[in-house]
Amino acid sequence: DAGITQSPRYKITETGRQVTLMCHQTWSHSYMFWYRQDLGHGLRLIYYSAAADITDKGEVPDGYVVSRSKTENFPLTLESATRSQTSVYFCASSLGGGWATEAFFGQGTRLTVV
Amino acid sequence: AQSVTQLGSHVSVSEGALVLLRCNYSSSVPPYLFWYVQYPNQGLQLLLKYTTGATLVKGINGFEAEFKKSETSFHLTKPSAHMSDAAEYFCAVSDKTSYDKVIFGPGTSLSVIP
């Protein structure tokens, strides 16, 4: 299917475990982003990528790792999950540089750390 | 530092009534401005955006917003609410020079009463 897909949609994991959230887009967009959504905070940028093999930190990067070996994939890894990382995670992509271009969002991954 | 405030975490309107969702930003220079909508269990979808030019911006589903530099505001309006407008609405602002400066507001939940 065309678009941006996230997997899994729901995940429960234990404190201390490593977990990877997947993001795949079929548009060949240059830019990809990971956000977390928490009540009262809106969306906060975790990491973003301008192209394959180019990544940079956003507002709340601690405890997260990203990679982008291929343009279409942008996985987010929680190296040692903590309860504070319980959240809804959104992946997004955009065609070009700057936010004058529209960002397209995936449907989100709801992660619960117990 | 940029910030976005949305007055009212929850707004209720009657079907057919005017929708007004407020957004104020703080930025040293006129930024890019966006409104996104999030339906239940879905990702965010762009409603409209302001970059440069005309200060009244029209978006999808009959929504529009006006950029008022003197008031640092970008309020979202729709003349007549429809039941399908019930959703979460996010105002976002970005610095024109850096992608990681995209800041989302905390969101406003809109309910439409039949």
PDB file of C-alpha atoms in Angstrom:
ATOM      1  CA  ASP A   1       0.000   0.000   0.000  1.00  0.00           C
ATOM      2  CA  ALA A   2       1.182   3.492  -0.769  1.00  0.00           C
ATOM      3  CA  GLY A   3       1.796   5.915   2.068  1.00  0.00           C
ATOM      4  CA  ILE A   4       3.474   5.810   5.429  1.00  0.00           C
ATOM      5  CA  THR A   5       2.982   2.823   7.670  1.00  0.00           C
ATOM      6  CA  GLN A   6       4.023   2.162  11.234  1.00  0.00           C
ATOM      7  CA  SER A   7       4.352  -1.170  12.967  1.00  0.00           C
ATOM      8  CA  PRO A   8       3.330  -2.425  15.344  1.00  0.00           C
ATOM      9  CA  ARG A   9       0.190  -0.378  16.079  1.00  0.00           C
ATOM     10  CA  TYR A  10       0.205  -1.484  19.713  1.00  0.00           C
ATOM     11  CA  LYS A  11       3.034  -2.753  21.873  1.00  0.00           C
ATOM     12  CA  ILE A  12       3.404  -3.669  25.515  1.00  0.00           C
ATOM     13  CA  THR A  13       6.917  -4.173  26.804  1.00  0.00           C
ATOM     14  CA  GLU A  14       8.672  -4.481  30.121  1.00  0.00           C
ATOM     15  CA  THR A  15      10.981  -1.971  31.717  1.00  0.00           C
ATOM     16  CA  GLY A  16      14.563  -2.475  30.578  1.00  0.00           C
ATOM     17  CA  ARG A  17      13.751  -4.260  27.345  1.00  0.00           C
ATOM     18  CA  GLN A  18      14.832  -3.045  23.954  1.00  0.00           C
ATOM     19  CA  VAL A  19      12.025  -2.300  21.531  1.00  0.00           C
ATOM     20  CA  THR A  20      12.042  -1.095  17.947  1.00  0.00           C
ATOM     21  CA  LEU A  21       9.246   0.793  16.246  1.00  0.00           C
ATOM     22  CA  MET A  22       9.184   0.582  12.489  1.00  0.00           C
ATOM     23  CA  CYS A  23       8.298   3.253   9.953  1.00  0.00           C
ATOM     24  CA  HIS A  24       8.101   2.743   6.190  1.00  0.00           C
ATOM     25  CA  GLN A  25       7.134   5.234   3.493  1.00  0.00           C
ATOM     26  CA  THR A  26       6.583   4.635  -0.204  1.00  0.00           C
ATOM     27  CA  TRP A  27       6.832   8.211  -1.487  1.00  0.00           C
ATOM     28  CA  SER A  28      10.641   8.471  -1.505  1.00  0.00           C
ATOM     29  CA  HIS A  29      10.347  11.526   0.716  1.00  0.00           C
ATOM     30  CA  SER A  30      13.691  12.920   1.779  1.00  0.00           C
ATOM     31  CA  TYR A  31      12.713  13.891   5.305  1.00  0.00           C
ATOM     32  CA  MET A  32      11.409  11.634   8.043  1.00  0.00           C
ATOM     33  CA  PHE A  33      10.535  12.416  11.647  1.00  0.00           C
ATOM     34  CA  TRP A  34       9.655  10.693  14.897  1.00  0.00           C
ATOM     35  CA  TYR A  35       7.354  12.380  17.394  1.00  0.00           C
ATOM     36  CA  ARG A  36       5.862  11.311  20.670  1.00  0.00           C
ATOM     37  CA  GLN A  37       2.418  12.468  21.736  1.00  0.00           C
ATOM     38  CA  ASP A  38       1.584  12.859  25.398  1.00  0.00           C
ATOM     39  CA  LEU A  39      -1.467  14.401  26.985  1.00  0.00           C
ATOM     40  CA  GLY A  40      -0.956  18.099  27.556  1.00  0.00           C
ATOM     41  CA  HIS A  41       2.302  18.231  25.581  1.00  0.00           C
ATOM     42  CA  GLY A  42       1.172  18.045  21.998  1.00  0.00           C
ATOM     43  CA  LEU A  43       3.763  16.387  19.793  1.00  0.00           C
ATOM     44  CA  ARG A  44       7.427  16.546  20.626  1.00  0.00           C
ATOM     45  CA  LEU A  45      10.131  15.809  18.088  1.00  0.00           C
ATOM     46  CA  ILE A  46      12.463  12.960  19.040  1.00  0.00           C
ATOM     47  CA  TYR A  47      14.686  12.585  15.978  1.00  0.00           C
ATOM     48  CA  TYR A  48      14.575  13.512  12.336  1.00  0.00           C
ATOM     49  CA  SER A  49      16.433  12.614   9.171  1.00  0.00           C
ATOM     50  CA  ALA A  50      17.092  14.723   6.098  1.00  0.00           C
ATOM     51  CA  ALA A  51      18.222  11.779   3.951  1.00  0.00           C
ATOM     52  CA  ALA A  52      19.600   8.269   4.191  1.00  0.00           C
ATOM     53  CA  ASP A  53      22.470   8.104   6.682  1.00  0.00           C
ATOM     54  CA  ILE A  54      21.734  11.622   7.962  1.00  0.00           C
ATOM     55  CA  THR A  55      19.978  11.936  11.311  1.00  0.00           C
ATOM     56  CA  ASP A  56      19.756  14.595  13.987  1.00  0.00           C
ATOM     57  CA  LYS A  57      18.297  15.069  17.439  1.00  0.00           C
ATOM     58  CA  GLY A  58      15.060  16.800  18.125  1.00  0.00           C
ATOM     59  CA  GLU A  59      13.609  18.114  21.343  1.00  0.00           C
ATOM     60  CA  VAL A  60      13.516  14.869  23.394  1.00  0.00           C
ATOM     61  CA  PRO A  61      16.136  12.394  22.058  1.00  0.00           C
ATOM     62  CA  ASP A  62      17.375  10.848  25.310  1.00  0.00           C
ATOM     63  CA  GLY A  63      16.810   7.098  25.503  1.00  0.00           C
ATOM     64  CA  TYR A  64      16.147   6.718  21.790  1.00  0.00           C
ATOM     65  CA  VAL A  65      18.262   5.638  18.833  1.00  0.00           C
ATOM     66  CA  VAL A  66      17.467   5.953  15.139  1.00  0.00           C
ATOM     67  CA  SER A  67      19.023   4.805  11.909  1.00  0.00           C
ATOM     68  CA  ARG A  68      18.244   5.352   8.283  1.00  0.00           C
ATOM     69  CA  SER A  69      20.156   3.035   5.965  1.00  0.00           C
ATOM     70  CA  LYS A  70      17.438   3.261   3.302  1.00  0.00           C
ATOM     71  CA  THR A  71      15.371   6.269   2.291  1.00  0.00           C
ATOM     72  CA  GLU A  72      12.085   4.470   2.895  1.00  0.00           C
ATOM     73  CA  ASN A  73      12.732   3.179   6.417  1.00  0.00           C
ATOM     74  CA  PHE A  74      13.293   5.047   9.664  1.00  0.00           C
ATOM     75  CA  PRO A  75      13.191   2.733  12.696  1.00  0.00           C
ATOM     76  CA  LEU A  76      13.138   4.094  16.243  1.00  0.00           C
ATOM     77  CA  THR A  77      14.740   1.994  18.987  1.00  0.00           C
ATOM     78  CA  LEU A  78      14.271   2.336  22.718  1.00  0.00           C
ATOM     79  CA  GLU A  79      17.464   0.799  24.030  1.00  0.00           C
ATOM     80  CA  SER A  80      16.207   0.173  27.560  1.00  0.00           C
ATOM     81  CA  ALA A  81      12.556   1.057  27.882  1.00  0.00           C
ATOM     82  CA  THR A  82      11.344   3.080  30.858  1.00  0.00           C
ATOM     83  CA  ARG A  83       7.811   3.818  32.049  1.00  0.00           C
ATOM     84  CA  SER A  84       8.254   7.456  31.069  1.00  0.00           C
ATOM     85  CA  GLN A  85       8.497   6.291  27.472  1.00  0.00           C
ATOM     86  CA  THR A  86       4.909   5.078  27.548  1.00  0.00           C
ATOM     87  CA  SER A  87       3.384   7.208  24.795  1.00  0.00           C
ATOM     88  CA  VAL A  88       1.947   7.276  21.320  1.00  0.00           C
ATOM     89  CA  TYR A  89       4.682   7.512  18.714  1.00  0.00           C
ATOM     90  CA  PHE A  90       4.146   9.054  15.300  1.00  0.00           C
ATOM     91  CA  CYS A  91       6.359   8.814  12.280  1.00  0.00           C
ATOM     92  CA  ALA A  92       6.066  11.461   9.562  1.00  0.00           C
ATOM     93  CA  SER A  93       7.701  12.267   6.249  1.00  0.00           C
ATOM     94  CA  SER A  94       7.918  15.276   3.993  1.00  0.00           C
ATOM     95  CA  LEU A  95       9.031  15.780   0.435  1.00  0.00           C
ATOM     96  CA  GLY A  96      11.604  18.491   0.838  1.00  0.00           C
ATOM     97  CA  GLY A  97      13.347  20.878   3.081  1.00  0.00           C
ATOM     98  CA  GLY A  98      11.688  23.188   5.499  1.00  0.00           C
ATOM     99  CA  TRP A  99       8.226  23.094   6.884  1.00  0.00           C
ATOM    100  CA  ALA A 100       6.781  24.935   3.943  1.00  0.00           C
ATOM    101  CA  THR A 101       6.145  21.417   2.666  1.00  0.00           C
ATOM    102  CA  GLU A 102       3.403  19.243   4.101  1.00  0.00           C
ATOM    103  CA  ALA A 103       4.299  16.499   6.557  1.00  0.00           C
ATOM    104  CA  PHE A 104       2.445  13.181   6.212  1.00  0.00           C
ATOM    105  CA  PHE A 105       1.885  11.209   9.387  1.00  0.00           C
ATOM    106  CA  GLY A 106       1.548   7.505  10.041  1.00  0.00           C
ATOM    107  CA  GLN A 107      -1.284   6.163  12.195  1.00  0.00           C
ATOM    108  CA  GLY A 108       0.869   5.902  15.272  1.00  0.00           C
ATOM    109  CA  THR A 109       2.194   3.212  17.598  1.00  0.00           C
ATOM    110  CA  ARG A 110       0.786   3.052  21.099  1.00  0.00           C
ATOM    111  CA  LEU A 111       3.589   1.845  23.377  1.00  0.00           C
ATOM    112  CA  THR A 112       3.041   0.829  26.971  1.00  0.00           C
ATOM    113  CA  VAL A 113       6.030   0.123  29.210  1.00  0.00           C
ATOM    114  CA  VAL A 114       5.143  -1.856  32.334  1.00  0.00           C
TER     115      VAL A 114
ATOM    116  CA  ALA B   1      12.450  30.101  22.172  1.00  0.00           C
ATOM    117  CA  GLN B   2       9.314  29.504  20.180  1.00  0.00           C
ATOM    118  CA  SER B   3       6.133  28.360  21.867  1.00  0.00           C
ATOM    119  CA  VAL B   4       2.538  27.744  20.913  1.00  0.00           C
ATOM    120  CA  THR B   5      -0.490  28.183  23.122  1.00  0.00           C
ATOM    121  CA  GLN B   6      -3.979  26.992  22.347  1.00  0.00           C
ATOM    122  CA  LEU B   7      -6.652  28.541  24.515  1.00  0.00           C
ATOM    123  CA  GLY B   8      -9.033  25.853  25.700  1.00  0.00           C
ATOM    124  CA  SER B   9      -8.077  22.205  25.816  1.00  0.00           C
ATOM    125  CA  HIS B  10     -11.690  21.343  25.019  1.00  0.00           C
ATOM    126  CA  VAL B  11     -14.259  23.256  22.985  1.00  0.00           C
ATOM    127  CA  SER B  12     -17.894  22.271  22.444  1.00  0.00           C
ATOM    128  CA  VAL B  13     -20.122  23.742  19.750  1.00  0.00           C
ATOM    129  CA  SER B  14     -23.567  22.945  18.445  1.00  0.00           C
ATOM    130  CA  GLU B  15     -23.936  21.531  14.967  1.00  0.00           C
ATOM    131  CA  GLY B  16     -24.242  24.445  12.546  1.00  0.00           C
ATOM    132  CA  ALA B  17     -22.578  26.915  14.900  1.00  0.00           C
ATOM    133  CA  LEU B  18     -19.341  28.812  14.335  1.00  0.00           C
ATOM    134  CA  VAL B  19     -16.136  26.987  15.203  1.00  0.00           C
ATOM    135  CA  LEU B  20     -13.324  29.129  16.631  1.00  0.00           C
ATOM    136  CA  LEU B  21     -10.122  27.510  17.864  1.00  0.00           C
ATOM    137  CA  ARG B  22      -7.481  29.865  19.168  1.00  0.00           C
ATOM    138  CA  CYS B  23      -3.745  29.718  18.593  1.00  0.00           C
ATOM    139  CA  ASN B  24      -1.072  32.168  19.674  1.00  0.00           C
ATOM    140  CA  TYR B  25       2.619  31.822  19.085  1.00  0.00           C
ATOM    141  CA  SER B  26       5.785  33.456  20.249  1.00  0.00           C
ATOM    142  CA  SER B  27       8.510  33.969  17.704  1.00  0.00           C
ATOM    143  CA  SER B  28      10.985  36.691  16.958  1.00  0.00           C
ATOM    144  CA  VAL B  29      10.252  36.504  13.236  1.00  0.00           C
ATOM    145  CA  PRO B  30       7.113  35.538  11.349  1.00  0.00           C
ATOM    146  CA  PRO B  31       7.228  31.763  11.201  1.00  0.00           C
ATOM    147  CA  TYR B  32       5.490  29.117   9.164  1.00  0.00           C
ATOM    148  CA  LEU B  33       2.132  28.308  10.771  1.00  0.00           C
ATOM    149  CA  PHE B  34       0.033  25.175  10.500  1.00  0.00           C
ATOM    150  CA  TRP B  35      -3.170  23.615  11.674  1.00  0.00           C
ATOM    151  CA  TYR B  36      -3.433  19.844  11.829  1.00  0.00           C
ATOM    152  CA  VAL B  37      -6.432  17.672  12.648  1.00  0.00           C
ATOM    153  CA  GLN B  38      -6.314  14.274  14.318  1.00  0.00           C
ATOM    154  CA  TYR B  39      -9.293  11.951  14.192  1.00  0.00           C
ATOM    155  CA  PRO B  40      -9.543   9.165  16.774  1.00  0.00           C
ATOM    156  CA  ASN B  41      -6.836   6.515  16.457  1.00  0.00           C
ATOM    157  CA  GLN B  42      -5.323   8.197  13.426  1.00  0.00           C
ATOM    158  CA  GLY B  43      -2.292  10.264  12.596  1.00  0.00           C
ATOM    159  CA  LEU B  44      -2.315  13.980  11.990  1.00  0.00           C
ATOM    160  CA  GLN B  45      -3.566  15.478   8.756  1.00  0.00           C
ATOM    161  CA  LEU B  46      -2.723  18.955   7.518  1.00  0.00           C
ATOM    162  CA  LEU B  47      -5.725  21.293   7.452  1.00  0.00           C
ATOM    163  CA  LEU B  48      -3.967  24.415   6.214  1.00  0.00           C
ATOM    164  CA  LYS B  49      -0.727  26.321   6.387  1.00  0.00           C
ATOM    165  CA  TYR B  50       0.581  29.849   6.211  1.00  0.00           C
ATOM    166  CA  THR B  51       4.002  30.526   4.747  1.00  0.00           C
ATOM    167  CA  THR B  52       3.968  33.933   3.063  1.00  0.00           C
ATOM    168  CA  GLY B  53       1.529  36.133   1.158  1.00  0.00           C
ATOM    169  CA  ALA B  54      -2.181  36.342   1.878  1.00  0.00           C
ATOM    170  CA  THR B  55      -2.874  36.286   5.583  1.00  0.00           C
ATOM    171  CA  LEU B  56      -6.229  34.551   5.235  1.00  0.00           C
ATOM    172  CA  VAL B  57      -5.607  30.922   4.448  1.00  0.00           C
ATOM    173  CA  LYS B  58      -8.250  28.472   3.329  1.00  0.00           C
ATOM    174  CA  GLY B  59      -7.928  24.796   4.028  1.00  0.00           C
ATOM    175  CA  ILE B  60      -9.782  21.562   3.625  1.00  0.00           C
ATOM    176  CA  ASN B  61     -13.275  20.798   4.928  1.00  0.00           C
ATOM    177  CA  GLY B  62     -14.294  24.475   4.986  1.00  0.00           C
ATOM    178  CA  PHE B  63     -11.746  25.596   7.567  1.00  0.00           C
ATOM    179  CA  GLU B  64      -9.770  28.800   7.325  1.00  0.00           C
ATOM    180  CA  ALA B  65      -7.289  30.686   9.483  1.00  0.00           C
ATOM    181  CA  GLU B  66      -5.991  34.217   9.574  1.00  0.00           C
ATOM    182  CA  PHE B  67      -2.435  35.174  10.375  1.00  0.00           C
ATOM    183  CA  LYS B  68      -2.344  38.345  12.472  1.00  0.00           C
ATOM    184  CA  LYS B  69       1.201  39.441  13.028  1.00  0.00           C
ATOM    185  CA  SER B  70       0.304  42.236  15.446  1.00  0.00           C
ATOM    186  CA  GLU B  71      -1.540  39.761  17.663  1.00  0.00           C
ATOM    187  CA  THR B  72       0.833  36.834  17.027  1.00  0.00           C
ATOM    188  CA  SER B  73      -2.246  34.738  16.384  1.00  0.00           C
ATOM    189  CA  PHE B  74      -3.406  32.151  13.891  1.00  0.00           C
ATOM    190  CA  HIS B  75      -6.962  31.277  14.906  1.00  0.00           C
ATOM    191  CA  LEU B  76      -8.869  28.544  13.088  1.00  0.00           C
ATOM    192  CA  THR B  77     -12.485  29.074  12.089  1.00  0.00           C
ATOM    193  CA  LYS B  78     -15.312  27.330  10.290  1.00  0.00           C
ATOM    194  CA  PRO B  79     -18.670  29.039   9.753  1.00  0.00           C
ATOM    195  CA  SER B  80     -20.841  25.992  10.397  1.00  0.00           C
ATOM    196  CA  ALA B  81     -19.784  22.976  12.437  1.00  0.00           C
ATOM    197  CA  HIS B  82     -20.536  19.471  11.239  1.00  0.00           C
ATOM    198  CA  MET B  83     -20.605  16.334  13.319  1.00  0.00           C
ATOM    199  CA  SER B  84     -17.635  15.021  11.353  1.00  0.00           C
ATOM    200  CA  ASP B  85     -15.514  17.944  12.611  1.00  0.00           C
ATOM    201  CA  ALA B  86     -15.235  16.369  16.051  1.00  0.00           C
ATOM    202  CA  ALA B  87     -11.510  15.724  16.466  1.00  0.00           C
ATOM    203  CA  GLU B  88      -8.311  16.989  18.058  1.00  0.00           C
ATOM    204  CA  TYR B  89      -6.811  20.105  16.474  1.00  0.00           C
ATOM    205  CA  PHE B  90      -3.175  21.100  16.732  1.00  0.00           C
ATOM    206  CA  CYS B  91      -1.602  24.411  15.918  1.00  0.00           C
ATOM    207  CA  ALA B  92       2.071  24.250  14.971  1.00  0.00           C
ATOM    208  CA  VAL B  93       4.764  26.811  14.285  1.00  0.00           C
ATOM    209  CA  SER B  94       8.173  26.502  12.788  1.00  0.00           C
ATOM    210  CA  ASP B  95      11.279  28.539  12.507  1.00  0.00           C
ATOM    211  CA  LYS B  96      12.116  29.177   8.872  1.00  0.00           C
ATOM    212  CA  THR B  97      15.694  28.101   9.284  1.00  0.00           C
ATOM    213  CA  SER B  98      15.651  24.808  11.128  1.00  0.00           C
ATOM    214  CA  TYR B  99      13.488  21.713  10.881  1.00  0.00           C
ATOM    215  CA  ASP B 100      13.835  20.744  14.508  1.00  0.00           C
ATOM    216  CA  LYS B 101      12.242  23.950  15.577  1.00  0.00           C
ATOM    217  CA  VAL B 102       8.749  22.767  14.683  1.00  0.00           C
ATOM    218  CA  ILE B 103       6.681  23.263  17.810  1.00  0.00           C
ATOM    219  CA  PHE B 104       3.204  21.821  18.278  1.00  0.00           C
ATOM    220  CA  GLY B 105       0.642  23.256  20.625  1.00  0.00           C
ATOM    221  CA  PRO B 106      -0.984  21.021  23.251  1.00  0.00           C
ATOM    222  CA  GLY B 107      -4.093  20.558  21.137  1.00  0.00           C
ATOM    223  CA  THR B 108      -7.775  21.418  21.408  1.00  0.00           C
ATOM    224  CA  SER B 109     -10.408  18.709  21.441  1.00  0.00           C
ATOM    225  CA  LEU B 110     -13.508  19.795  19.517  1.00  0.00           C
ATOM    226  CA  SER B 111     -16.886  18.261  20.311  1.00  0.00           C
ATOM    227  CA  VAL B 112     -19.913  18.896  18.137  1.00  0.00           C
ATOM    228  CA  ILE B 113     -23.300  18.619  19.814  1.00  0.00           C
ATOM    229  CA  PRO B 114     -26.232  17.549  17.641  1.00  0.00           C
TER     230      PRO B 114
END
